[in-house]
Structure formats: C-alpha cells, structure tokens
C-alpha cells in the first residue's frame, strides 16, 4: 500500500503533551530543572506544532551545489551534523515481547516500556529538530553523479558474510539481472584482493570499504562514535553511486529478476518500496513526541523487514540522511525507542519513520512475509530458516487496481537463520540443524509449513547448487575458508546428491510457472 503522511488529531498526543508540560511546570516551580533547561525550550513541548504539513524536501538549499560526487565529500557535510546534534541521553535497555502483525487490531495503541523522563524527551526533541534544520540548510540537493550507473544493487559483506554474498550474487545473475553491484565492506581487513579485483569484476561487481570514506582526508571527520553491525547499511546506501538502487542483505537471495522493479508504477509514484516483517510495531509513542509527528496506529502496517529495500535517492535522499541520524545514535537510543527490545531491533525500523517525519510517501508491500523451515518437537511450531518476500508489482496491482487474485509470486528468499556459508552450513546446530529434521535424518531445509514451502519448490535446490559452487570453486579463495572443515566440497556434493538432486522434477510441467530455473552462467575455476 502507498503510505503517505496524514494528520491525525489524536487525543493521545495532546494528552501526553499536556502531561509532560504539567510535569515540567511542576518541577520548574520547585526549582529542580532551572539549571538544565531554558523556558524557551520548554515552550516547544507546551505549544502545538507550527505545521503538520509535509516538509518541502525538494527545496534547493544551496544554489548550484550538487550532491557530492565522492562519498568522502558527502561525509564531510554529514559528520559534523551528526556529532553536533548528539543527544545527551541514554535510554535504558527495554524488554518487550513482540506480537505478530494483525491488520484487524484497530484498537491497539503503541506500547511504552521505555519510561523516559520529560527532560530527556525534551533534550532529544531539540536535537532531532536541530538535525532536521541542519539537513535542510546544509545538505546539498541531490543530483546524479556524473558518469555513474543510474541503477544498481547495493549490499554489505566481508568476513563470514562474504561467501554468503557470493551465493546471493550468483542467484542474482541466475535471474538474468545485469545491474552493477556495489559491495560495501566495513573496513580494510575485509578487503580481499583476489575476490575484489579478479573475481567480482566478472560479475559486474566491485568492493568499497567504509573506513576509507570515514577516515578520508586529513582525519578531522572521523566519526565520534563507533559504527558497526546494523549501522553499516544506511551509510552504504548514502555512499552508493547509484541514483536508484535495490539494497539486498548478503543473505537475501533474488529468485526473480529485480531489474523491472525500477520501472514499476509503485516505485515511480513513491520512490521507495519496502517489504514487511511478521511483527507488529513496538515503537514507543515517545519517539513521535521527539520527531513531532502523530503516532501511527498499530494496525496501519507491519514492521519493515530490511533485507531488501528499493530506493530512489533523487526522491528520498533526505530520508536516508535522517535515517542515518537514527542509526548513528541507534544502539543506545533510537533502536531502543523504535523497537523497545522487540524482535529484530536495529536498522529495520529507521526507514519508515524517517520518510514519515519528512512527509514523504513509500510503498509498503502488503503481501505477508512467510516463514519456512523445519518442524519443532512442539506440534504446530517450526524453526524459520528463511523468509519469503513477494512481488511488489503484483501486490500493487491487486491492492490499487483490483487486478489478480490470490498471492503475489515469491520474489526474494531471505535465508537469515542460519547463514548459508558454504564453510559450515552443513554443521550449524543452534539448536536446530539446517540439513536434518527433528529425528536427525537428512532433510531439505525448506519443508514446513508445507503451503509455504510449496511457493518455492525448486528454489532450495538452486541455492544449494550455488552454495556447492562457492564451496568447491572458491574453497581456497576466501579468508573465511582458511580454517574450514576438511573436505567441504565433497561434503556439499554428497549432501546435494543424497538429498536434493532427485527431489524436484526437471520437466517443464513439473515446474511452477513463476519459478526461476535458468542456471547461473558458468564462470571458469579461478586460478591464483
């Protein structure tokens, strides 16, 4: 569905604002806060927002000044804005049990288990507004980088995730996609010369290290805070050279050609397409006080599953900039506010709030994500090894135009638990085992629920073919494979032949019409 910011004159917001104002006034009367806050700041919380209208994010803030062509130049604009607007607040580690999303839960309200003080809310609200003001006045308007490809794929890899990404890359090329790929690596230690300079160029892919951007120039723009894990994603999106890009987690495997998505109606109308998680939002209502927006209803949409996101930088470059603020101060602040310790806390819930805070639309796929894996010992329960995400164009045609019936076709398989690293994918047990059922017998990974597995009947076979290829053809290439178990190639081949080679039919009438069955192009065995 197309999500566009709307004004809800909810009593909740003003009751909460009034309560905070009353508390602040009371504390001020007794002199507890006079040393920390000025009346001019407190009046922000007392007064109604000056305007609920969407922000004009197309305002040209510096005449003739283009979006920096080099990522390091963009970082020189962004780093001082981030560090100068650091809230002097730390949110306690919350604990919240996420609930599955239900579009019919119209009466549910946003939970709050954070319990922030009024002073901390005011502090964060002021710095949030200061960053937004800086963004509109200091960040250049976006213009495409001259000479760069307009469209491409962006991902983050390196270390243990590099072999996983290689499977995803070969799955991408198997669909027929020819888009260039930018692979962002956290630091120089993740840069593997043979992989980056000899192998990836054969797939129209290249490596970029994030630390080379953060530490560029005279060193005066190094981030004051450490950047790690979930935070890598947003900076990869900002620093990518593409005007329009599909971000894929290293373990998100395309099973349809994504190239046509860039010309689809939902993308052209909104500039951003997102896919759902299974969970209902667990964002604290305090976040919406801080960002000065009306809180959504819990039933509005599911939380976002950020293993894949399609973005037009021309339309949403400031969404990305604001999301970088939420991620930069994410681990101890915004991740906790936006998820409150719920399932999947991290970057996933920073994109929707950033777009909505700026009054920008996006298309949120409504077809529910579906899990697939192995049955547990408990009847009716199963371990989720992968999440099936669906075609946004088919979803859009059904929702917006009433065309088509039934489910949209599967489009991505996000195999995030456990990771499909050829080195040890046969040996992972935590407490489940990918390749064995609860009786300890050999088994495919995607079995339960049967109706979900039936959506992707031949995809697991394709994934194992590419995993086997990586394990055999590149077993002496990746640093991560240096301490590999002996006989990795033979073990992968044995499992494939024993479990998968005869499981799925090969004739046309045995394959679903929406399945991708073209083999990846054979690339020569690499020679050091």
Short mmCIF file of C-alpha atoms in Angstrom, two decimals:
data_model
loop_
_atom_site.label_atom_id
_atom_site.label_comp_id
_atom_site.label_asym_id
_atom_site.label_seq_id
_atom_site.Cartn_x
_atom_site.Cartn_y
_atom_site.Cartn_z
CA UNK A 1 0.00 0.00 0.00
CA UNK A 2 1.12 3.56 -0.62
CA UNK A 3 1.85 5.18 2.72
CA UNK A 4 1.52 8.94 2.79
CA UNK A 5 1.75 11.02 5.97
CA UNK A 6 -1.63 12.14 7.25
CA UNK A 7 -2.62 14.34 10.16
CA UNK A 8 -4.44 12.54 12.93
CA UNK A 9 -5.77 14.84 15.62
CA UNK A 10 -5.40 12.08 18.17
CA UNK A 11 -6.29 12.93 21.74
CA UNK A 12 -3.41 10.69 22.82
CA UNK A 13 -0.77 13.10 21.55
CA UNK A 14 -2.13 16.16 23.23
CA UNK A 15 -2.96 14.37 26.47
CA UNK A 16 0.62 13.12 26.62
CA UNK A 17 1.99 16.52 25.66
CA UNK A 18 -0.18 18.14 28.31
CA UNK A 19 1.02 15.68 30.91
CA UNK A 20 4.63 16.35 30.08
CA UNK A 21 4.04 20.11 30.13
CA UNK A 22 2.34 19.84 33.52
CA UNK A 23 5.20 17.76 34.91
CA UNK A 24 7.79 20.19 33.59
CA UNK A 25 5.94 23.17 35.03
CA UNK A 26 5.65 21.47 38.40
CA UNK A 27 9.34 20.59 38.51
CA UNK A 28 10.27 24.08 37.44
CA UNK A 29 8.15 25.50 40.26
CA UNK A 30 10.25 23.58 42.75
CA UNK A 31 13.46 24.62 41.01
CA UNK A 32 14.68 21.16 40.01
CA UNK A 33 15.26 21.87 36.33
CA UNK A 34 16.23 25.54 36.24
CA UNK A 35 19.90 24.73 35.85
CA UNK A 36 19.34 22.42 32.90
CA UNK A 37 16.61 23.91 30.71
CA UNK A 38 15.51 27.31 29.45
CA UNK A 39 11.88 28.35 29.33
CA UNK A 40 12.24 28.83 25.58
CA UNK A 41 12.99 25.13 25.18
CA UNK A 42 10.18 24.02 27.45
CA UNK A 43 7.69 26.06 25.46
CA UNK A 44 8.32 23.75 22.49
CA UNK A 45 6.56 20.95 24.30
CA UNK A 46 3.74 23.20 25.51
CA UNK A 47 2.79 24.54 22.13
CA UNK A 48 1.11 22.78 19.22
CA UNK A 49 3.48 22.11 16.29
CA UNK A 50 3.57 25.11 13.97
CA UNK A 51 2.63 22.99 10.98
CA UNK A 52 1.66 19.40 10.28
CA UNK A 53 2.14 19.90 6.55
CA UNK A 54 4.78 17.75 4.80
CA UNK A 55 8.21 19.31 4.62
CA UNK A 56 9.27 20.55 1.20
CA UNK A 57 12.29 18.33 0.81
CA UNK A 58 12.89 19.49 -2.77
CA UNK A 59 13.97 22.92 -1.60
CA UNK A 60 17.30 23.79 -3.20
CA UNK A 61 19.30 24.79 -0.16
CA UNK A 62 22.48 25.93 -1.87
CA UNK A 63 22.10 27.23 -5.36
CA UNK A 64 24.11 25.21 -7.87
CA UNK A 65 25.71 22.97 -5.25
CA UNK A 66 25.28 19.33 -6.35
CA UNK A 67 25.22 16.22 -4.23
CA UNK A 68 28.92 15.39 -3.67
CA UNK A 69 30.26 13.08 -6.35
CA UNK A 70 32.64 11.38 -3.90
CA UNK A 71 31.32 9.67 -0.75
CA UNK A 72 34.09 11.30 1.28
CA UNK A 73 32.78 14.74 0.32
CA UNK A 74 29.28 13.82 1.46
CA UNK A 75 30.70 12.55 4.75
CA UNK A 76 32.37 15.94 5.30
CA UNK A 77 28.90 17.51 5.24
CA UNK A 78 27.24 14.82 7.31
CA UNK A 79 29.74 14.02 10.08
CA UNK A 80 29.70 17.46 11.79
CA UNK A 81 25.88 17.49 11.65
CA UNK A 82 25.68 14.10 13.34
CA UNK A 83 28.19 14.74 16.10
CA UNK A 84 26.99 18.27 16.86
CA UNK A 85 23.44 17.00 17.40
CA UNK A 86 24.26 14.18 19.79
CA UNK A 87 21.56 13.87 22.47
CA UNK A 88 22.97 13.77 25.99
CA UNK A 89 20.65 10.89 26.81
CA UNK A 90 20.87 7.14 27.22
CA UNK A 91 17.72 5.04 27.00
CA UNK A 92 17.58 2.03 29.27
CA UNK A 93 17.61 -1.40 27.64
CA UNK A 94 13.92 -2.23 27.27
CA UNK A 95 12.31 -5.64 27.22
CA UNK A 96 9.26 -6.17 25.07
CA UNK A 97 7.74 -9.33 23.64
CA UNK A 98 6.80 -8.66 20.03
CA UNK A 99 3.41 -9.70 18.72
CA UNK A 100 2.62 -10.78 15.19
CA UNK A 101 1.10 -8.13 12.99
CA UNK A 102 -2.68 -8.20 12.59
CA UNK A 103 -4.30 -5.60 10.33
CA UNK A 104 -7.54 -6.01 12.29
CA UNK A 105 -6.07 -4.83 15.60
CA UNK A 106 -7.62 -1.40 15.19
CA UNK A 107 -7.92 -0.68 18.90
CA UNK A 108 -4.33 -1.40 19.83
CA UNK A 109 -2.19 1.56 20.81
CA UNK A 110 1.57 1.93 20.76
CA UNK A 111 3.17 0.41 23.85
CA UNK A 112 5.63 2.29 26.05
CA UNK A 113 8.11 0.38 28.18
CA UNK A 114 10.88 2.98 27.95
CA UNK A 115 9.72 5.38 30.66
CA UNK A 116 11.93 8.33 29.68
CA UNK A 117 11.94 11.46 31.80
CA UNK A 118 10.41 14.64 30.45
CA UNK A 119 13.82 16.28 30.48
CA UNK A 120 15.34 13.54 28.31
CA UNK A 121 12.43 13.73 25.88
CA UNK A 122 12.94 17.48 25.59
CA UNK A 123 16.66 17.01 25.04
CA UNK A 124 16.14 14.51 22.24
CA UNK A 125 13.35 16.55 20.66
CA UNK A 126 15.53 19.65 20.47
CA UNK A 127 18.48 17.82 18.94
CA UNK A 128 16.21 15.98 16.50
CA UNK A 129 14.77 19.28 15.28
CA UNK A 130 18.25 20.80 15.13
CA UNK A 131 19.47 17.95 12.92
CA UNK A 132 16.45 18.28 10.60
CA UNK A 133 17.09 22.02 10.34
CA UNK A 134 20.76 21.41 9.57
CA UNK A 135 19.80 18.81 6.99
CA UNK A 136 17.58 21.25 5.09
CA UNK A 137 20.10 24.08 5.25
CA UNK A 138 23.43 22.28 4.85
CA UNK A 139 22.99 19.02 2.94
CA UNK A 140 23.17 19.69 -0.82
CA UNK A 141 20.25 18.86 -3.05
CA UNK A 142 20.63 15.54 -4.83
CA UNK A 143 21.86 15.40 -8.40
CA UNK A 144 23.04 12.14 -10.01
CA UNK A 145 26.77 11.51 -10.00
CA UNK A 146 28.12 12.24 -13.45
CA UNK A 147 29.29 9.11 -15.24
CA UNK A 148 27.83 6.71 -12.65
CA UNK A 149 25.32 3.99 -13.47
CA UNK A 150 21.80 5.18 -12.75
CA UNK A 151 20.66 1.86 -11.25
CA UNK A 152 22.32 -0.90 -9.32
CA UNK A 153 22.41 -3.30 -6.40
CA UNK A 154 23.95 -2.39 -3.04
CA UNK A 155 24.98 -4.77 -0.28
CA UNK A 156 27.23 -5.09 2.77
CA UNK A 157 29.56 -8.09 3.04
CA UNK A 158 33.01 -9.04 4.28
CA UNK A 159 34.41 -11.71 6.59
CA UNK A 160 31.99 -14.52 7.36
CA UNK A 161 29.35 -12.85 5.16
CA UNK A 162 31.50 -12.71 2.02
CA UNK A 163 30.88 -16.35 0.94
CA UNK A 164 27.17 -15.91 1.74
CA UNK A 165 27.06 -12.85 -0.51
CA UNK A 166 28.72 -14.83 -3.29
CA UNK A 167 25.78 -17.24 -3.25
CA UNK A 168 23.37 -14.27 -3.38
CA UNK A 169 25.31 -12.70 -6.26
CA UNK A 170 25.15 -15.88 -8.31
CA UNK A 171 21.44 -16.21 -7.53
CA UNK A 172 21.01 -12.63 -8.79
CA UNK A 173 22.80 -13.36 -12.05
CA UNK A 174 20.81 -16.57 -12.37
CA UNK A 175 17.63 -14.47 -12.66
CA UNK A 176 19.05 -12.63 -15.69
CA UNK A 177 19.75 -9.36 -13.89
CA UNK A 178 22.64 -7.40 -15.35
CA UNK A 179 22.65 -4.48 -12.89
CA UNK A 180 26.04 -3.45 -11.47
CA UNK A 181 26.68 -4.29 -7.82
CA UNK A 182 28.48 -2.24 -5.15
CA UNK A 183 29.71 -4.33 -2.21
CA UNK A 184 30.46 -2.24 0.87
CA UNK A 185 32.97 -3.71 3.30
CA UNK A 186 33.20 -2.47 6.91
CA UNK A 187 36.98 -1.96 6.92
CA UNK A 188 40.24 -2.61 5.09
CA UNK A 189 40.68 -6.00 6.78
CA UNK A 190 37.57 -7.17 4.93
CA UNK A 191 39.06 -6.23 1.56
CA UNK A 192 40.23 -9.43 -0.14
CA UNK A 193 42.34 -8.55 -3.14
CA UNK A 194 41.66 -11.60 -5.30
CA UNK A 195 37.93 -11.54 -4.60
CA UNK A 196 37.55 -7.79 -5.12
CA UNK A 197 39.92 -7.30 -8.05
CA UNK A 198 39.69 -10.51 -10.03
CA UNK A 199 36.52 -12.41 -9.24
CA UNK A 200 33.80 -9.84 -8.55
CA UNK A 201 34.50 -7.77 -11.71
CA UNK A 202 33.49 -10.85 -13.72
CA UNK A 203 30.02 -10.40 -12.18
CA UNK A 204 29.96 -6.62 -12.73
CA UNK A 205 30.53 -6.07 -9.01
CA UNK A 206 33.10 -4.05 -7.07
CA UNK A 207 34.22 -3.53 -3.47
CA UNK A 208 34.15 -0.27 -1.48
CA UNK A 209 35.47 -0.01 2.09
CA UNK A 210 33.54 2.18 4.51
CA UNK A 211 36.51 3.10 6.67
CA UNK A 212 38.27 4.56 3.62
CA UNK A 213 35.38 7.02 3.48
CA UNK A 214 35.11 7.71 7.21
CA UNK A 215 38.87 8.23 7.59
CA UNK A 216 39.50 10.13 4.35
CA UNK A 217 41.19 13.48 4.05
CA UNK A 218 43.08 14.94 7.00
CA UNK A 219 41.30 12.75 9.52
CA UNK A 220 39.21 15.56 11.01
CA UNK A 221 35.95 13.90 10.02
CA UNK A 222 36.30 10.58 11.77
CA UNK A 223 33.03 9.59 13.43
CA UNK A 224 32.97 10.38 17.15
CA UNK A 225 31.00 7.17 17.70
CA UNK A 226 31.94 3.70 16.57
CA UNK A 227 29.98 2.42 13.56
CA UNK A 228 29.27 -1.29 13.41
CA UNK A 229 26.80 -4.06 12.56
CA UNK A 230 23.36 -2.69 11.64
CA UNK A 231 24.78 0.82 11.14
CA UNK A 232 26.78 -0.19 8.07
CA UNK A 233 23.66 -0.46 5.93
CA UNK A 234 22.48 3.15 5.97
CA UNK A 235 25.93 4.55 5.18
CA UNK A 236 26.31 2.11 2.31
CA UNK A 237 23.06 3.44 0.88
CA UNK A 238 24.15 7.05 1.27
CA UNK A 239 27.60 6.47 -0.21
CA UNK A 240 26.44 4.36 -3.15
CA UNK A 241 26.98 5.99 -6.54
CA UNK A 242 23.60 4.82 -7.86
CA UNK A 243 20.67 7.21 -8.23
CA UNK A 244 18.28 4.27 -7.80
CA UNK A 245 19.24 1.09 -6.03
CA UNK A 246 17.99 -2.16 -4.61
CA UNK A 247 19.67 -2.96 -1.33
CA UNK A 248 20.00 -6.65 -0.54
CA UNK A 249 21.32 -8.18 2.64
CA UNK A 250 24.13 -10.59 1.83
CA UNK A 251 21.76 -13.47 2.69
CA UNK A 252 18.76 -12.21 0.71
CA UNK A 253 18.54 -14.28 -2.46
CA UNK A 254 16.61 -12.97 -5.50
CA UNK A 255 14.55 -15.61 -7.27
CA UNK A 256 13.06 -13.26 -9.88
CA UNK A 257 14.80 -10.64 -12.00
CA UNK A 258 14.60 -7.37 -9.98
CA UNK A 259 15.54 -5.09 -12.88
CA UNK A 260 11.90 -4.36 -13.92
CA UNK A 261 11.05 -3.12 -10.41
CA UNK A 262 12.78 0.17 -11.17
CA UNK A 263 10.21 0.92 -13.89
CA UNK A 264 7.21 -0.24 -11.87
CA UNK A 265 4.33 2.08 -11.02
CA UNK A 266 4.66 1.87 -7.22
CA UNK A 267 8.33 2.82 -7.43
CA UNK A 268 7.76 5.67 -9.87
CA UNK A 269 4.93 7.04 -7.71
CA UNK A 270 6.74 6.93 -4.37
CA UNK A 271 10.46 6.42 -4.86
CA UNK A 272 10.69 3.75 -2.17
CA UNK A 273 9.40 0.18 -1.82
CA UNK A 274 9.68 -1.78 1.42
CA UNK A 275 8.80 -5.33 2.45
CA UNK A 276 7.07 -6.45 5.66
CA UNK A 277 8.25 -8.38 8.68
CA UNK A 278 5.85 -10.61 10.62
CA UNK A 279 5.80 -8.33 13.66
CA UNK A 280 3.53 -5.50 14.71
CA UNK A 281 5.26 -2.24 15.56
CA UNK A 282 6.66 -1.95 19.05
CA UNK A 283 7.80 1.67 18.68
CA UNK A 284 7.42 3.83 21.75
CA UNK A 285 4.97 6.76 21.42
CA UNK A 286 7.77 8.84 22.87
CA UNK A 287 9.54 8.67 19.50
CA UNK A 288 6.66 10.57 17.91
CA UNK A 289 6.91 13.28 20.55
CA UNK A 290 10.59 13.58 19.75
CA UNK A 291 10.04 13.69 15.97
CA UNK A 292 6.98 15.96 16.31
CA UNK A 293 4.67 13.69 14.30
CA UNK A 294 1.37 12.00 15.00
CA UNK A 295 1.81 8.35 16.02
CA UNK A 296 0.52 5.70 13.60
CA UNK A 297 -1.96 3.03 14.54
CA UNK A 298 -0.53 -0.39 15.35
CA UNK A 299 -2.80 -1.79 12.63
CA UNK A 300 -1.52 0.57 9.91
CA UNK A 301 1.21 -1.79 8.65
CA UNK A 302 3.67 -4.43 9.78
CA UNK A 303 7.19 -3.54 10.77
CA UNK A 304 9.72 -3.41 7.96
CA UNK A 305 11.99 -6.32 7.03
CA UNK A 306 15.05 -4.54 5.72
CA UNK A 307 16.75 -7.46 3.99
CA UNK A 308 15.66 -5.71 0.80
CA UNK A 309 14.66 -2.12 0.08
CA UNK A 310 14.25 -0.25 -3.22
CA UNK A 311 15.08 3.46 -3.10
CA UNK A 312 15.28 6.45 -5.41
CA UNK A 313 17.93 8.73 -3.99
CA UNK A 314 16.54 11.60 -6.02
CA UNK A 315 13.22 11.30 -4.14
CA UNK A 316 14.45 10.03 -0.79
CA UNK A 317 18.00 11.27 -0.25
CA UNK A 318 16.88 13.18 2.85
CA UNK A 319 15.04 10.12 4.11
CA UNK A 320 18.41 8.40 4.03
CA UNK A 321 20.12 11.33 5.74
CA UNK A 322 17.57 11.39 8.57
CA UNK A 323 17.72 7.59 8.84
CA UNK A 324 21.50 7.95 9.23
CA UNK A 325 20.83 10.08 12.33
CA UNK A 326 18.57 7.38 13.78
CA UNK A 327 21.21 4.73 13.04
CA UNK A 328 24.23 6.75 14.17
CA UNK A 329 22.58 7.13 17.56
CA UNK A 330 20.79 3.81 17.20
CA UNK A 331 22.30 1.25 19.59
CA UNK A 332 21.66 3.16 22.83
CA UNK A 333 18.87 5.47 21.68
CA UNK A 334 16.78 5.16 18.54
CA UNK A 335 16.89 1.37 18.14
CA UNK A 336 15.54 1.13 21.66
CA UNK A 337 12.88 3.79 21.05
CA UNK A 338 11.74 2.30 17.75
CA UNK A 339 11.71 -1.36 18.83
CA UNK A 340 11.81 -1.30 22.65
CA UNK A 341 13.69 -4.57 22.71
CA UNK A 342 11.21 -6.22 20.35
CA UNK A 343 12.12 -8.67 17.60
CA UNK A 344 14.67 -7.51 15.06
CA UNK A 345 15.83 -4.32 16.77
CA UNK A 346 18.27 -2.47 14.53
CA UNK A 347 18.20 -0.51 11.29
CA UNK A 348 14.93 -2.11 10.11
CA UNK A 349 12.64 0.41 11.83
CA UNK A 350 14.52 3.58 10.89
CA UNK A 351 13.42 3.96 7.25
CA UNK A 352 9.64 4.31 7.61
CA UNK A 353 9.89 6.85 10.48
CA UNK A 354 12.44 8.92 8.55
CA UNK A 355 10.21 9.12 5.47
CA UNK A 356 7.12 9.91 7.51
CA UNK A 357 8.95 12.57 9.53
CA UNK A 358 9.75 14.31 6.25
CA UNK A 359 6.29 13.89 4.75
CA UNK A 360 7.46 11.53 2.00
CA UNK A 361 5.47 8.58 0.63
CA UNK A 362 6.58 4.99 0.14
CA UNK A 363 5.01 1.75 -1.00
CA UNK A 364 4.79 -0.92 1.71
CA UNK A 365 4.17 -4.38 0.26
CA UNK A 366 1.04 -5.84 1.87
CA UNK A 367 1.53 -9.50 0.94
CA UNK A 368 2.60 -11.03 4.27
CA UNK A 369 6.10 -12.41 4.62
CA UNK A 370 6.04 -16.18 5.03
CA UNK A 371 8.49 -18.25 7.01
CA UNK A 372 9.70 -21.69 6.01
CA UNK A 373 11.90 -24.21 7.80
CA UNK A 374 11.71 -27.36 9.92
CA UNK A 375 9.07 -28.57 12.35
CA UNK A 376 9.81 -28.37 16.07
CA UNK A 377 9.01 -31.09 18.56
CA UNK A 378 6.10 -28.91 19.70
CA UNK A 379 3.15 -29.61 17.35
CA UNK A 380 2.28 -26.70 15.08
CA UNK A 381 5.58 -24.87 15.63
CA UNK A 382 8.59 -24.70 13.34
CA UNK A 383 12.05 -23.18 13.07
CA UNK A 384 12.14 -20.39 10.48
CA UNK A 385 15.23 -20.75 8.27
CA UNK A 386 14.11 -18.27 5.62
CA UNK A 387 11.53 -15.59 4.90
CA UNK A 388 9.70 -15.49 1.57
CA UNK A 389 9.07 -11.96 0.27
CA UNK A 390 6.76 -11.26 -2.66
CA UNK A 391 6.48 -9.33 -5.92
CA UNK A 392 5.62 -5.68 -5.18
CA UNK A 393 4.19 -5.09 -8.65
CA UNK A 394 1.66 -7.94 -8.37
CA UNK A 395 0.87 -6.77 -4.85
CA UNK A 396 0.32 -3.21 -6.10
CA UNK A 397 -1.88 -4.28 -9.00
CA UNK A 398 -4.12 -6.24 -6.66
CA UNK A 399 -4.29 -3.61 -3.91
CA UNK A 400 -4.50 -0.46 -6.03
CA UNK A 401 -6.25 -1.70 -9.17
CA UNK A 402 -8.09 -4.84 -8.07
CA UNK A 403 -6.23 -6.96 -10.61
CA UNK A 404 -5.33 -10.57 -9.95
CA UNK A 405 -6.37 -12.86 -7.15
CA UNK A 406 -4.52 -14.94 -4.62
CA UNK A 407 -0.94 -14.46 -3.53
CA UNK A 408 1.70 -12.40 -5.27
CA UNK A 409 4.52 -14.57 -6.56
CA UNK A 410 7.62 -15.07 -4.37
CA UNK A 411 10.44 -12.69 -5.25
CA UNK A 412 13.16 -12.97 -2.59
CA UNK A 413 14.16 -15.66 -0.13
CA UNK A 414 15.87 -14.06 2.86
CA UNK A 415 17.74 -17.03 4.36
CA UNK A 416 18.90 -15.27 7.50
CA UNK A 417 18.84 -18.01 10.15
CA UNK A 418 21.32 -19.61 9.90
CA UNK A 419 23.59 -18.03 7.31
CA UNK A 420 24.26 -20.03 4.13
CA UNK A 421 28.02 -20.03 4.45
CA UNK A 422 29.39 -22.98 2.47
CA UNK A 423 32.09 -23.47 5.10
CA UNK A 424 29.79 -24.77 7.81
CA UNK A 425 26.22 -24.72 6.54
CA UNK A 426 26.07 -28.50 6.98
CA UNK A 427 27.16 -28.32 10.61
CA UNK A 428 25.16 -25.48 12.19
CA UNK A 429 23.13 -26.53 15.19
CA UNK A 430 21.64 -23.75 17.33
CA UNK A 431 19.57 -25.75 18.49
CA UNK A 432 18.21 -26.64 15.07
CA UNK A 433 20.12 -28.17 12.18
CA UNK A 434 19.50 -26.82 8.69
CA UNK A 435 20.04 -30.14 6.93
CA UNK A 436 18.43 -32.60 9.37
CA UNK A 437 14.91 -32.93 10.73
CA UNK A 438 13.96 -33.35 14.39
CA UNK A 439 14.64 -37.10 14.10
CA UNK A 440 18.23 -36.47 12.98
CA UNK A 441 17.53 -37.62 9.43
CA UNK A 442 18.80 -35.91 6.27
CA UNK A 443 16.29 -33.33 5.12
CA UNK A 444 15.94 -30.28 2.90
CA UNK A 445 15.79 -27.01 4.84
CA UNK A 446 12.51 -25.68 3.43
CA UNK A 447 9.85 -28.18 4.47
CA UNK A 448 7.40 -26.65 6.96
CA UNK A 449 4.74 -25.26 6.68
CA UNK A 450 4.06 -27.26 3.53
CA UNK A 451 1.97 -24.50 1.90
CA UNK A 452 4.84 -22.03 2.28
CA UNK A 453 7.43 -24.50 1.00
CA UNK A 454 5.17 -25.11 -2.00
CA UNK A 455 5.63 -21.46 -3.04
CA UNK A 456 9.32 -22.06 -3.75
CA UNK A 457 9.54 -25.74 -4.75
CA UNK A 458 12.81 -25.60 -6.67
CA UNK A 459 14.49 -22.60 -5.05
CA UNK A 460 16.29 -24.53 -2.33
CA UNK A 461 17.84 -26.74 -4.98
CA UNK A 462 19.12 -23.64 -6.78
CA UNK A 463 20.52 -22.22 -3.54
CA UNK A 464 22.37 -25.45 -2.81
CA UNK A 465 23.74 -25.55 -6.35
CA UNK A 466 25.24 -22.11 -5.86
CA UNK A 467 26.41 -22.90 -2.31
CA UNK A 468 28.08 -26.03 -3.65
CA UNK A 469 29.70 -23.99 -6.44
CA UNK A 470 31.10 -21.47 -3.94
CA UNK A 471 32.32 -24.22 -1.63
CA UNK A 472 34.04 -26.12 -4.44
CA UNK A 473 35.24 -23.46 -6.88
CA UNK A 474 36.29 -20.92 -4.23
CA UNK A 475 37.33 -23.06 -1.29
CA UNK A 476 40.86 -21.67 -1.40
CA UNK A 477 39.84 -18.05 -2.08
CA UNK A 478 38.02 -16.60 0.93
CA UNK A 479 39.86 -15.70 4.13
CA UNK A 480 36.90 -17.13 5.98
CA UNK A 481 37.59 -20.52 4.42
CA UNK A 482 41.17 -20.70 5.70
CA UNK A 483 40.08 -22.57 8.83
CA UNK A 484 37.47 -24.59 7.03
CA UNK A 485 36.49 -28.12 7.87
CA UNK A 486 38.26 -30.69 5.70
CA UNK A 487 36.53 -31.93 2.57
CA UNK A 488 34.00 -29.10 2.40
CA UNK A 489 33.46 -29.50 -1.35
CA UNK A 490 32.97 -33.24 -1.18
CA UNK A 491 30.60 -32.97 1.77
CA UNK A 492 28.44 -30.40 -0.04
CA UNK A 493 28.34 -32.52 -3.18
CA UNK A 494 27.45 -35.65 -1.18
CA UNK A 495 24.59 -33.89 0.63
CA UNK A 496 23.27 -32.41 -2.60
CA UNK A 497 23.26 -35.75 -4.40
CA UNK A 498 21.82 -37.60 -1.42
CA UNK A 499 19.02 -35.17 -0.54
CA UNK A 500 18.28 -32.70 -3.32
CA UNK A 501 19.39 -33.88 -6.76
CA UNK A 502 16.33 -36.09 -7.31
CA UNK A 503 13.87 -34.28 -5.07
CA UNK A 504 12.49 -31.88 -7.67
CA UNK A 505 11.42 -32.66 -11.21
CA UNK A 506 13.13 -31.21 -14.25
CA UNK A 507 10.43 -31.29 -16.90
CA UNK A 508 8.53 -28.13 -17.73
CA UNK A 509 5.22 -29.44 -16.46
CA UNK A 510 6.74 -30.13 -13.05
CA UNK A 511 7.99 -26.59 -12.53
CA UNK A 512 5.77 -23.72 -11.38
CA UNK A 513 5.39 -21.01 -13.98
CA UNK A 514 6.80 -18.36 -11.64
CA UNK A 515 9.95 -20.31 -10.72
CA UNK A 516 13.37 -19.22 -11.82
CA UNK A 517 15.14 -22.21 -13.33
CA UNK A 518 17.90 -20.81 -15.51
CA UNK A 519 21.31 -21.89 -14.31
CA UNK A 520 23.85 -19.23 -13.39
CA UNK A 521 26.48 -18.65 -16.07
CA UNK A 522 29.43 -20.94 -15.59
CA UNK A 523 32.50 -18.95 -14.61
CA UNK A 524 35.90 -20.55 -15.02
CA UNK A 525 37.55 -22.03 -11.98
CA UNK A 526 39.68 -19.21 -10.61
CA UNK A 527 43.42 -19.52 -10.64
CA UNK A 528 45.50 -17.66 -8.10
#
